[in-house]
């Protein structure tokens, strides 16, 4: 289920030079953010995902919140789990930080816990509020981002008999064995550290101690900075490669892929990646034009809309 705030400018760069329009949109977004916190967005999406899954919160063994912008530096997942009614005697809840890759890392992490056999049900959230950290004076960057939360329930429970793969009155044929995470590939390249970052900034403060005193720091962060050209180059080069690796691990061909679902950062990146994989744009799921780049929330938001609209059906293969 999706819960999101609108991006500061849904028309992208078209309105960049319209000062009055920009200022009005910025003020609107800031007002909307005052009504919600990242935790409340995440709780709403978690409840909706559970409702769709028909599982009670008390059945969850694991809650993972993928976020780079938590309300609580120590993590939001435990308080989210408590708010939705998880059984504190059994549930394990923690945050996972991997920026825009966070939701996928969270799904893979949850799948591994479920494969271990000690857990049956997991909730994975992608939630971010990066508008807190953008430079509102940088019109090239601030208009790109929105805030949101999305959630997915994963389970090892078998489906009830009679719950066959039937869509629109016809049986959905699929040669793949079962449902779930069929394969994955993931890599981390820290050499691009300077191209997208939100760095800790401590404000020095002197406190009285014996002798000359002691300098400590009040914690804070700088605003987010991004080198768009470098990010574009990296994404269009590496994303097709890692998707190909994942397909090979799952023993799936590109022709078997029903839908391509990428992080919703830039429509041109999605077009290039799809072209290099040989996947037509008709198979690419996107809602970027509605919400902007919501970081870890972007994939579950887009998936939720595609499922609820009937576009994505049971048995479909999503890369």
Short mmCIF file of N, CA, C and O in Angstrom, two decimals, residues 122-168:
data_model
loop_
_atom_site.label_atom_id
_atom_site.label_comp_id
_atom_site.label_asym_id
_atom_site.label_seq_id
_atom_site.Cartn_x
_atom_site.Cartn_y
_atom_site.Cartn_z
N UNK A 122 6.93 -11.94 7.09
CA UNK A 122 7.77 -10.74 7.21
C UNK A 122 7.08 -9.56 6.54
O UNK A 122 6.37 -9.71 5.55
N UNK A 123 7.31 -8.38 7.09
CA UNK A 123 6.85 -7.14 6.51
C UNK A 123 8.06 -6.30 6.15
O UNK A 123 8.92 -6.05 7.00
N UNK A 124 8.15 -5.89 4.88
CA UNK A 124 9.26 -5.04 4.44
C UNK A 124 8.68 -3.70 4.01
O UNK A 124 7.78 -3.63 3.18
N UNK A 125 9.21 -2.64 4.59
CA UNK A 125 8.79 -1.29 4.26
C UNK A 125 9.91 -0.54 3.56
O UNK A 125 11.09 -0.71 3.90
N UNK A 126 9.54 0.30 2.60
CA UNK A 126 10.46 1.28 2.05
C UNK A 126 9.88 2.64 2.37
O UNK A 126 8.74 2.93 1.99
N UNK A 127 10.61 3.46 3.09
CA UNK A 127 10.05 4.74 3.54
C UNK A 127 11.14 5.80 3.58
O UNK A 127 12.20 5.58 4.16
N UNK A 128 10.89 6.93 2.95
CA UNK A 128 11.88 8.01 2.98
C UNK A 128 11.22 9.37 2.90
O UNK A 128 10.16 9.52 2.29
N UNK A 129 11.86 10.34 3.53
CA UNK A 129 11.43 11.74 3.50
C UNK A 129 12.64 12.60 3.17
O UNK A 129 13.12 13.38 4.00
N UNK A 130 13.14 12.46 1.96
CA UNK A 130 14.37 13.16 1.58
C UNK A 130 14.15 14.65 1.37
O UNK A 130 15.12 15.41 1.27
N UNK A 131 12.89 15.09 1.28
CA UNK A 131 12.68 16.53 1.16
C UNK A 131 13.15 17.27 2.41
O UNK A 131 13.32 18.49 2.40
N UNK A 132 13.37 16.53 3.50
CA UNK A 132 13.93 17.14 4.70
C UNK A 132 15.38 17.56 4.48
O UNK A 132 15.90 18.43 5.18
N UNK A 133 16.03 16.91 3.51
CA UNK A 133 17.47 17.07 3.36
C UNK A 133 17.90 17.67 2.04
O UNK A 133 19.08 17.76 1.75
N UNK A 134 16.93 18.07 1.20
CA UNK A 134 17.30 18.70 -0.06
C UNK A 134 17.61 20.19 0.17
O UNK A 134 17.15 20.78 1.16
N UNK A 135 18.35 20.76 -0.74
CA UNK A 135 18.65 22.18 -0.71
C UNK A 135 17.56 22.88 -1.51
O UNK A 135 17.52 22.81 -2.73
N UNK A 136 16.65 23.56 -0.81
CA UNK A 136 15.51 24.19 -1.47
C UNK A 136 15.91 25.38 -2.33
O UNK A 136 15.09 25.90 -3.10
N UNK A 137 17.16 25.81 -2.23
CA UNK A 137 17.66 26.87 -3.11
C UNK A 137 18.27 26.30 -4.40
O UNK A 137 18.59 27.05 -5.31
N UNK A 138 18.43 24.98 -4.45
CA UNK A 138 18.95 24.31 -5.64
C UNK A 138 17.78 23.75 -6.44
O UNK A 138 17.32 22.64 -6.20
N UNK A 139 17.29 24.55 -7.40
CA UNK A 139 16.11 24.15 -8.15
C UNK A 139 16.37 22.97 -9.08
O UNK A 139 15.43 22.34 -9.56
N UNK A 140 17.62 22.66 -9.37
CA UNK A 140 17.93 21.51 -10.21
C UNK A 140 17.71 20.19 -9.47
O UNK A 140 17.52 19.15 -10.08
N UNK A 141 17.77 20.24 -8.14
CA UNK A 141 17.68 19.02 -7.34
C UNK A 141 16.38 18.91 -6.54
O UNK A 141 15.74 17.86 -6.54
N UNK A 142 15.97 20.00 -5.89
CA UNK A 142 14.85 19.90 -4.95
C UNK A 142 13.55 19.47 -5.62
O UNK A 142 12.71 18.81 -5.00
N UNK A 143 13.36 19.82 -6.91
CA UNK A 143 12.11 19.47 -7.59
C UNK A 143 12.01 17.99 -7.91
O UNK A 143 10.96 17.50 -8.32
N UNK A 144 13.10 17.24 -7.73
CA UNK A 144 13.11 15.83 -8.13
C UNK A 144 12.53 14.90 -7.07
O UNK A 144 12.14 13.77 -7.40
N UNK A 145 12.46 15.33 -5.83
CA UNK A 145 12.19 14.40 -4.73
C UNK A 145 10.80 14.57 -4.12
O UNK A 145 10.25 15.66 -4.05
N UNK A 146 10.26 13.45 -3.66
CA UNK A 146 9.02 13.41 -2.91
C UNK A 146 9.20 12.51 -1.70
O UNK A 146 10.24 11.86 -1.55
N UNK A 147 8.21 12.47 -0.81
CA UNK A 147 8.27 11.65 0.39
C UNK A 147 7.20 10.58 0.33
O UNK A 147 6.11 10.82 -0.18
N UNK A 148 7.50 9.40 0.85
CA UNK A 148 6.49 8.35 0.81
C UNK A 148 6.89 7.10 1.55
O UNK A 148 8.02 6.99 2.06
N UNK A 149 5.97 6.16 1.61
CA UNK A 149 6.21 4.86 2.23
C UNK A 149 5.40 3.80 1.51
O UNK A 149 4.26 4.06 1.10
N UNK A 150 5.96 2.65 1.34
CA UNK A 150 5.27 1.50 0.75
C UNK A 150 5.66 0.25 1.51
O UNK A 150 6.70 0.21 2.18
N UNK A 151 4.84 -0.78 1.42
CA UNK A 151 5.10 -1.99 2.20
C UNK A 151 4.72 -3.25 1.43
O UNK A 151 3.85 -3.21 0.56
N UNK A 152 5.37 -4.33 1.78
CA UNK A 152 5.09 -5.64 1.19
C UNK A 152 5.15 -6.71 2.27
O UNK A 152 6.02 -6.68 3.14
N UNK A 153 4.23 -7.66 2.22
CA UNK A 153 4.23 -8.80 3.14
C UNK A 153 4.77 -10.01 2.40
O UNK A 153 4.33 -10.32 1.29
N UNK A 154 5.74 -10.68 2.99
CA UNK A 154 6.28 -11.93 2.46
C UNK A 154 5.93 -13.05 3.42
O UNK A 154 5.99 -12.87 4.65
N UNK A 155 5.58 -14.20 2.88
CA UNK A 155 5.18 -15.31 3.73
C UNK A 155 5.62 -16.65 3.14
O UNK A 155 5.77 -16.78 1.92
N UNK A 156 5.84 -17.62 4.01
CA UNK A 156 6.13 -18.98 3.57
C UNK A 156 4.89 -19.85 3.63
O UNK A 156 4.94 -21.04 3.29
N UNK A 157 3.78 -19.26 4.07
CA UNK A 157 2.53 -20.02 4.20
C UNK A 157 2.05 -20.48 2.83
O UNK A 157 2.09 -19.74 1.85
N UNK A 158 1.56 -21.71 2.78
CA UNK A 158 1.01 -22.24 1.53
C UNK A 158 -0.36 -21.64 1.28
O UNK A 158 -1.11 -21.35 2.22
N UNK A 159 -0.71 -21.47 0.01
CA UNK A 159 -2.03 -20.97 -0.33
C UNK A 159 -3.08 -22.05 -0.12
O UNK A 159 -2.80 -23.23 -0.22
N UNK A 160 -4.29 -21.59 0.18
CA UNK A 160 -5.37 -22.53 0.37
C UNK A 160 -5.75 -23.20 -0.94
O UNK A 160 -5.60 -22.64 -2.02
N UNK A 161 -6.22 -24.42 -0.84
CA UNK A 161 -6.65 -25.14 -2.04
C UNK A 161 -7.77 -24.38 -2.73
O UNK A 161 -8.64 -23.80 -2.08
N UNK A 162 -7.74 -24.42 -4.05
CA UNK A 162 -8.76 -23.74 -4.83
C UNK A 162 -8.37 -22.32 -5.19
O UNK A 162 -9.01 -21.68 -6.00
N UNK A 163 -7.26 -21.83 -4.60
CA UNK A 163 -6.79 -20.49 -4.93
C UNK A 163 -5.85 -20.59 -6.12
O UNK A 163 -4.66 -20.41 -6.03
N UNK A 164 -6.42 -20.94 -7.26
CA UNK A 164 -5.64 -21.23 -8.45
C UNK A 164 -5.25 -19.94 -9.16
O UNK A 164 -5.80 -18.88 -8.92
N UNK A 165 -4.31 -20.10 -10.10
CA UNK A 165 -3.87 -18.97 -10.88
C UNK A 165 -4.86 -18.72 -12.00
O UNK A 165 -4.71 -19.19 -13.11
N UNK A 166 -5.91 -18.00 -11.70
CA UNK A 166 -6.92 -17.69 -12.70
C UNK A 166 -7.07 -16.18 -12.76
O UNK A 166 -7.31 -15.54 -11.75
N UNK A 167 -6.88 -15.61 -13.92
CA UNK A 167 -7.01 -14.19 -14.08
C UNK A 167 -7.96 -13.92 -15.25
O UNK A 167 -7.79 -14.46 -16.34
N UNK A 168 -8.94 -13.06 -15.02
CA UNK A 168 -9.90 -12.68 -16.06
C UNK A 168 -10.56 -13.89 -16.72
O UNK A 168 -10.78 -13.93 -17.92
#
